[in-house]
Structures are given as structure tokens and as C-alpha cells.
Amino acid sequence: MKISRQAQREAKQLFQACHEEDNLNESKTRETVKLLLEKKPRDFVAILSHLHRLIKLDVQRRTAIVQSAIALNENQQAQVRENLSKIYGNNLNYTFTENSELIGGMKLKVGSDVFDGSVRTRLTNLQESF
């Protein structure tokens, strides 16, 4: 669906209004969406769609997904948190998962940034070079 510039601008303003100290406030966001649905301004579906996209991108930007071949202990998880907080700041939500398909190493995803240090990827790259 094509979204007009006016709808994008209004969604961005609403998105900024839902923030409190550089963090998305869930209750403000819910209230904003509720008011938008009640008042139904012109092009409100496009505004909601773009607002949803902005919120989704913000949540992804603040979420770190850490996959490792074996489960990480508390010290290793703390070290990963410390290193990522140096790059992305302290307000990240972490998800640690075990993925045996990686064979070894780790794969980190924060927003659209992906750091892949897995053995599987190295083997795949080596295979492609032959």
C-alpha cells in the first residue's frame, strides 16, 4: 500500500510523541492507537500502517538475538552484553538461543546488523570459493 507523505509525517509525529527519554512508552503507544481508532482521521489506516512499521523497526533496533552452537554460561552472556552495550548502548533486550546448525561460534543480530562468526558460514564461504 502506498502511503502519502502527509500520513508518513503524522505517523512520525505520533511515534515521537510515544517516546519518553528515548524509549518507546508502551502505555502512550496504546493510548495513541486507541485515540486514532476512535477519531478515525482522514487516511488513518495509512497512518496506523506506517506507525506500526516505525514501532516494529524501533523494537528490532533495541533487540539483540544471540545464537550460539552451545548454550552460553552466565559469564559468556555477560561478556556479550557488555560488548554489545559498548556499540549499541545499554537499553537492549537480549535473547540467547542455542543453534547446533552453526557447528561452532556465534551469530548476533541487532536490528538490521548481523555479525556471523559461525563455523557453518565459514565452511559455506570456503566451499563457494572452490
JSON list of C-alpha atoms in Angstrom, two decimals:
[
{"chain": "A", "resi": 1, "resn": "MET", "atom": "CA", "xyz": [0.00, 0.00, 0.00]},
{"chain": "A", "resi": 2, "resn": "LYS", "atom": "CA", "xyz": [1.33, 3.43, -0.98]},
{"chain": "A", "resi": 3, "resn": "ILE", "atom": "CA", "xyz": [1.41, 5.81, 1.97]},
{"chain": "A", "resi": 4, "resn": "SER", "atom": "CA", "xyz": [1.11, 9.55, 1.40]},
{"chain": "A", "resi": 5, "resn": "ARG", "atom": "CA", "xyz": [3.73, 11.91, 2.73]},
{"chain": "A", "resi": 6, "resn": "GLN", "atom": "CA", "xyz": [1.17, 13.53, 4.99]},
{"chain": "A", "resi": 7, "resn": "ALA", "atom": "CA", "xyz": [0.30, 10.16, 6.55]},
{"chain": "A", "resi": 8, "resn": "GLN", "atom": "CA", "xyz": [4.01, 9.38, 7.00]},
{"chain": "A", "resi": 9, "resn": "ARG", "atom": "CA", "xyz": [4.56, 12.77, 8.65]},
{"chain": "A", "resi": 10, "resn": "GLU", "atom": "CA", "xyz": [1.63, 12.29, 11.02]},
{"chain": "A", "resi": 11, "resn": "ALA", "atom": "CA", "xyz": [2.73, 8.75, 11.90]},
{"chain": "A", "resi": 12, "resn": "LYS", "atom": "CA", "xyz": [6.24, 10.01, 12.64]},
{"chain": "A", "resi": 13, "resn": "GLN", "atom": "CA", "xyz": [4.86, 12.75, 14.89]},
{"chain": "A", "resi": 14, "resn": "LEU", "atom": "CA", "xyz": [2.74, 10.22, 16.76]},
{"chain": "A", "resi": 15, "resn": "PHE", "atom": "CA", "xyz": [5.73, 7.89, 17.04]},
{"chain": "A", "resi": 16, "resn": "GLN", "atom": "CA", "xyz": [7.85, 10.66, 18.54]},
{"chain": "A", "resi": 17, "resn": "ALA", "atom": "CA", "xyz": [5.05, 11.56, 20.94]},
{"chain": "A", "resi": 18, "resn": "CYS", "atom": "CA", "xyz": [5.03, 7.96, 22.19]},
{"chain": "A", "resi": 19, "resn": "HIS", "atom": "CA", "xyz": [8.67, 8.24, 23.31]},
{"chain": "A", "resi": 20, "resn": "GLU", "atom": "CA", "xyz": [9.83, 9.06, 26.79]},
{"chain": "A", "resi": 21, "resn": "GLU", "atom": "CA", "xyz": [13.55, 9.63, 27.37]},
{"chain": "A", "resi": 22, "resn": "ASP", "atom": "CA", "xyz": [14.49, 7.95, 24.06]},
{"chain": "A", "resi": 23, "resn": "ASN", "atom": "CA", "xyz": [12.44, 4.84, 24.93]},
{"chain": "A", "resi": 24, "resn": "LEU", "atom": "CA", "xyz": [9.12, 3.83, 23.48]},
{"chain": "A", "resi": 25, "resn": "ASN", "atom": "CA", "xyz": [6.43, 4.10, 26.17]},
{"chain": "A", "resi": 26, "resn": "GLU", "atom": "CA", "xyz": [4.01, 1.21, 25.74]},
{"chain": "A", "resi": 27, "resn": "SER", "atom": "CA", "xyz": [1.08, 2.85, 27.53]},
{"chain": "A", "resi": 28, "resn": "LYS", "atom": "CA", "xyz": [1.42, 6.06, 25.50]},
{"chain": "A", "resi": 29, "resn": "THR", "atom": "CA", "xyz": [1.57, 3.99, 22.33]},
{"chain": "A", "resi": 30, "resn": "ARG", "atom": "CA", "xyz": [-1.57, 2.05, 23.22]},
{"chain": "A", "resi": 31, "resn": "GLU", "atom": "CA", "xyz": [-3.40, 5.27, 24.08]},
{"chain": "A", "resi": 32, "resn": "THR", "atom": "CA", "xyz": [-2.29, 6.88, 20.81]},
{"chain": "A", "resi": 33, "resn": "VAL", "atom": "CA", "xyz": [-3.52, 3.94, 18.74]},
{"chain": "A", "resi": 34, "resn": "LYS", "atom": "CA", "xyz": [-6.78, 3.85, 20.69]},
{"chain": "A", "resi": 35, "resn": "LEU", "atom": "CA", "xyz": [-7.41, 7.57, 20.05]},
{"chain": "A", "resi": 36, "resn": "LEU", "atom": "CA", "xyz": [-6.51, 7.19, 16.40]},
{"chain": "A", "resi": 37, "resn": "LEU", "atom": "CA", "xyz": [-9.02, 4.35, 16.04]},
{"chain": "A", "resi": 38, "resn": "GLU", "atom": "CA", "xyz": [-11.72, 6.33, 17.84]},
{"chain": "A", "resi": 39, "resn": "LYS", "atom": "CA", "xyz": [-11.29, 9.58, 15.89]},
{"chain": "A", "resi": 40, "resn": "LYS", "atom": "CA", "xyz": [-10.54, 7.92, 12.53]},
{"chain": "A", "resi": 41, "resn": "PRO", "atom": "CA", "xyz": [-8.95, 10.92, 10.82]},
{"chain": "A", "resi": 42, "resn": "ARG", "atom": "CA", "xyz": [-8.53, 11.00, 7.07]},
{"chain": "A", "resi": 43, "resn": "ASP", "atom": "CA", "xyz": [-6.10, 8.30, 5.88]},
{"chain": "A", "resi": 44, "resn": "PHE", "atom": "CA", "xyz": [-5.97, 6.75, 9.39]},
{"chain": "A", "resi": 45, "resn": "VAL", "atom": "CA", "xyz": [-5.30, 3.25, 8.01]},
{"chain": "A", "resi": 46, "resn": "ALA", "atom": "CA", "xyz": [-2.14, 4.51, 6.28]},
{"chain": "A", "resi": 47, "resn": "ILE", "atom": "CA", "xyz": [-1.11, 6.37, 9.43]},
{"chain": "A", "resi": 48, "resn": "LEU", "atom": "CA", "xyz": [-1.59, 3.22, 11.52]},
{"chain": "A", "resi": 49, "resn": "SER", "atom": "CA", "xyz": [0.31, 1.15, 8.98]},
{"chain": "A", "resi": 50, "resn": "HIS", "atom": "CA", "xyz": [3.30, 3.49, 9.00]},
{"chain": "A", "resi": 51, "resn": "LEU", "atom": "CA", "xyz": [3.18, 3.86, 12.78]},
{"chain": "A", "resi": 52, "resn": "HIS", "atom": "CA", "xyz": [3.25, 0.06, 13.07]},
{"chain": "A", "resi": 53, "resn": "ARG", "atom": "CA", "xyz": [6.29, -0.06, 10.78]},
{"chain": "A", "resi": 54, "resn": "LEU", "atom": "CA", "xyz": [8.13, 2.59, 12.85]},
{"chain": "A", "resi": 55, "resn": "ILE", "atom": "CA", "xyz": [7.38, 0.77, 16.10]},
{"chain": "A", "resi": 56, "resn": "LYS", "atom": "CA", "xyz": [8.48, -2.56, 14.64]},
{"chain": "A", "resi": 57, "resn": "LEU", "atom": "CA", "xyz": [11.79, -1.07, 13.45]},
{"chain": "A", "resi": 58, "resn": "ASP", "atom": "CA", "xyz": [12.36, 0.55, 16.85]},
{"chain": "A", "resi": 59, "resn": "VAL", "atom": "CA", "xyz": [11.75, -2.73, 18.69]},
{"chain": "A", "resi": 60, "resn": "GLN", "atom": "CA", "xyz": [14.09, -4.58, 16.32]},
{"chain": "A", "resi": 61, "resn": "ARG", "atom": "CA", "xyz": [16.77, -1.92, 16.78]},
{"chain": "A", "resi": 62, "resn": "ARG", "atom": "CA", "xyz": [16.64, -2.46, 20.54]},
{"chain": "A", "resi": 63, "resn": "THR", "atom": "CA", "xyz": [16.65, -6.27, 20.40]},
{"chain": "A", "resi": 64, "resn": "ALA", "atom": "CA", "xyz": [19.78, -8.40, 20.28]},
{"chain": "A", "resi": 65, "resn": "ILE", "atom": "CA", "xyz": [19.40, -12.01, 19.18]},
{"chain": "A", "resi": 66, "resn": "VAL", "atom": "CA", "xyz": [22.42, -14.12, 20.06]},
{"chain": "A", "resi": 67, "resn": "GLN", "atom": "CA", "xyz": [22.67, -17.62, 18.60]},
{"chain": "A", "resi": 68, "resn": "SER", "atom": "CA", "xyz": [25.47, -19.96, 19.59]},
{"chain": "A", "resi": 69, "resn": "ALA", "atom": "CA", "xyz": [26.32, -23.56, 18.80]},
{"chain": "A", "resi": 70, "resn": "ILE", "atom": "CA", "xyz": [26.26, -24.44, 22.51]},
{"chain": "A", "resi": 71, "resn": "ALA", "atom": "CA", "xyz": [24.46, -22.75, 25.38]},
{"chain": "A", "resi": 72, "resn": "LEU", "atom": "CA", "xyz": [26.39, -19.79, 26.80]},
{"chain": "A", "resi": 73, "resn": "ASN", "atom": "CA", "xyz": [27.02, -19.66, 30.54]},
{"chain": "A", "resi": 74, "resn": "GLU", "atom": "CA", "xyz": [26.28, -16.54, 32.60]},
{"chain": "A", "resi": 75, "resn": "ASN", "atom": "CA", "xyz": [29.83, -15.16, 32.27]},
{"chain": "A", "resi": 76, "resn": "GLN", "atom": "CA", "xyz": [29.77, -15.51, 28.49]},
{"chain": "A", "resi": 77, "resn": "GLN", "atom": "CA", "xyz": [26.34, -13.91, 28.29]},
{"chain": "A", "resi": 78, "resn": "ALA", "atom": "CA", "xyz": [27.54, -11.03, 30.48]},
{"chain": "A", "resi": 79, "resn": "GLN", "atom": "CA", "xyz": [30.56, -10.54, 28.21]},
{"chain": "A", "resi": 80, "resn": "VAL", "atom": "CA", "xyz": [28.34, -10.46, 25.10]},
{"chain": "A", "resi": 81, "resn": "ARG", "atom": "CA", "xyz": [26.03, -7.95, 26.82]},
{"chain": "A", "resi": 82, "resn": "GLU", "atom": "CA", "xyz": [28.98, -5.77, 27.80]},
{"chain": "A", "resi": 83, "resn": "ASN", "atom": "CA", "xyz": [30.47, -5.77, 24.29]},
{"chain": "A", "resi": 84, "resn": "LEU", "atom": "CA", "xyz": [27.16, -5.05, 22.58]},
{"chain": "A", "resi": 85, "resn": "SER", "atom": "CA", "xyz": [26.29, -2.29, 25.05]},
{"chain": "A", "resi": 86, "resn": "LYS", "atom": "CA", "xyz": [29.53, -0.53, 24.08]},
{"chain": "A", "resi": 87, "resn": "ILE", "atom": "CA", "xyz": [28.33, -0.45, 20.47]},
{"chain": "A", "resi": 88, "resn": "TYR", "atom": "CA", "xyz": [24.54, -0.05, 20.81]},
{"chain": "A", "resi": 89, "resn": "GLY", "atom": "CA", "xyz": [24.00, 1.40, 24.29]},
{"chain": "A", "resi": 90, "resn": "ASN", "atom": "CA", "xyz": [22.55, -0.08, 27.45]},
{"chain": "A", "resi": 91, "resn": "ASN", "atom": "CA", "xyz": [18.88, -0.33, 26.51]},
{"chain": "A", "resi": 92, "resn": "LEU", "atom": "CA", "xyz": [18.99, -3.57, 24.51]},
{"chain": "A", "resi": 93, "resn": "ASN", "atom": "CA", "xyz": [16.78, -6.58, 25.14]},
{"chain": "A", "resi": 94, "resn": "TYR", "atom": "CA", "xyz": [18.71, -9.84, 24.77]},
{"chain": "A", "resi": 95, "resn": "THR", "atom": "CA", "xyz": [17.59, -13.23, 23.52]},
{"chain": "A", "resi": 96, "resn": "PHE", "atom": "CA", "xyz": [20.10, -16.06, 23.81]},
{"chain": "A", "resi": 97, "resn": "THR", "atom": "CA", "xyz": [19.38, -19.22, 21.84]},
{"chain": "A", "resi": 98, "resn": "GLU", "atom": "CA", "xyz": [21.22, -22.41, 21.05]},
{"chain": "A", "resi": 99, "resn": "ASN", "atom": "CA", "xyz": [21.51, -23.40, 17.38]},
{"chain": "A", "resi": 100, "resn": "SER", "atom": "CA", "xyz": [23.51, -26.58, 16.75]},
{"chain": "A", "resi": 101, "resn": "GLU", "atom": "CA", "xyz": [23.41, -25.95, 12.99]},
{"chain": "A", "resi": 102, "resn": "LEU", "atom": "CA", "xyz": [26.07, -23.25, 13.49]},
{"chain": "A", "resi": 103, "resn": "ILE", "atom": "CA", "xyz": [28.57, -26.05, 14.30]},
{"chain": "A", "resi": 104, "resn": "GLY", "atom": "CA", "xyz": [30.64, -23.57, 16.34]},
{"chain": "A", "resi": 105, "resn": "GLY", "atom": "CA", "xyz": [30.87, -19.84, 17.04]},
{"chain": "A", "resi": 106, "resn": "MET", "atom": "CA", "xyz": [28.10, -17.28, 17.33]},
{"chain": "A", "resi": 107, "resn": "LYS", "atom": "CA", "xyz": [25.69, -15.29, 15.22]},
{"chain": "A", "resi": 108, "resn": "LEU", "atom": "CA", "xyz": [24.49, -11.91, 16.52]},
{"chain": "A", "resi": 109, "resn": "LYS", "atom": "CA", "xyz": [21.63, -9.83, 15.16]},
{"chain": "A", "resi": 110, "resn": "VAL", "atom": "CA", "xyz": [20.78, -6.33, 16.36]},
{"chain": "A", "resi": 111, "resn": "GLY", "atom": "CA", "xyz": [18.20, -4.59, 14.19]},
{"chain": "A", "resi": 112, "resn": "SER", "atom": "CA", "xyz": [19.43, -4.99, 10.64]},
{"chain": "A", "resi": 113, "resn": "ASP", "atom": "CA", "xyz": [23.07, -5.58, 11.69]},
{"chain": "A", "resi": 114, "resn": "VAL", "atom": "CA", "xyz": [24.20, -9.20, 11.53]},
{"chain": "A", "resi": 115, "resn": "PHE", "atom": "CA", "xyz": [27.55, -10.44, 12.82]},
{"chain": "A", "resi": 116, "resn": "ASP", "atom": "CA", "xyz": [28.13, -14.03, 11.76]},
{"chain": "A", "resi": 117, "resn": "GLY", "atom": "CA", "xyz": [31.16, -15.73, 13.26]},
{"chain": "A", "resi": 118, "resn": "SER", "atom": "CA", "xyz": [29.84, -19.25, 12.90]},
{"chain": "A", "resi": 119, "resn": "VAL", "atom": "CA", "xyz": [31.83, -22.20, 11.59]},
{"chain": "A", "resi": 120, "resn": "ARG", "atom": "CA", "xyz": [28.96, -23.09, 9.28]},
{"chain": "A", "resi": 121, "resn": "THR", "atom": "CA", "xyz": [29.20, -19.75, 7.46]},
{"chain": "A", "resi": 122, "resn": "ARG", "atom": "CA", "xyz": [32.97, -20.06, 7.19]},
{"chain": "A", "resi": 123, "resn": "LEU", "atom": "CA", "xyz": [32.62, -23.53, 5.69]},
{"chain": "A", "resi": 124, "resn": "THR", "atom": "CA", "xyz": [29.97, -22.31, 3.27]},
{"chain": "A", "resi": 125, "resn": "ASN", "atom": "CA", "xyz": [32.18, -19.41, 2.19]},
{"chain": "A", "resi": 126, "resn": "LEU", "atom": "CA", "xyz": [35.13, -21.76, 1.75]},
{"chain": "A", "resi": 127, "resn": "GLN", "atom": "CA", "xyz": [33.02, -24.14, -0.33]},
{"chain": "A", "resi": 128, "resn": "GLU", "atom": "CA", "xyz": [31.83, -21.30, -2.56]},
{"chain": "A", "resi": 129, "resn": "SER", "atom": "CA", "xyz": [35.39, -20.15, -3.18]},
{"chain": "A", "resi": 130, "resn": "PHE", "atom": "CA", "xyz": [36.29, -23.52, -4.76]}
]
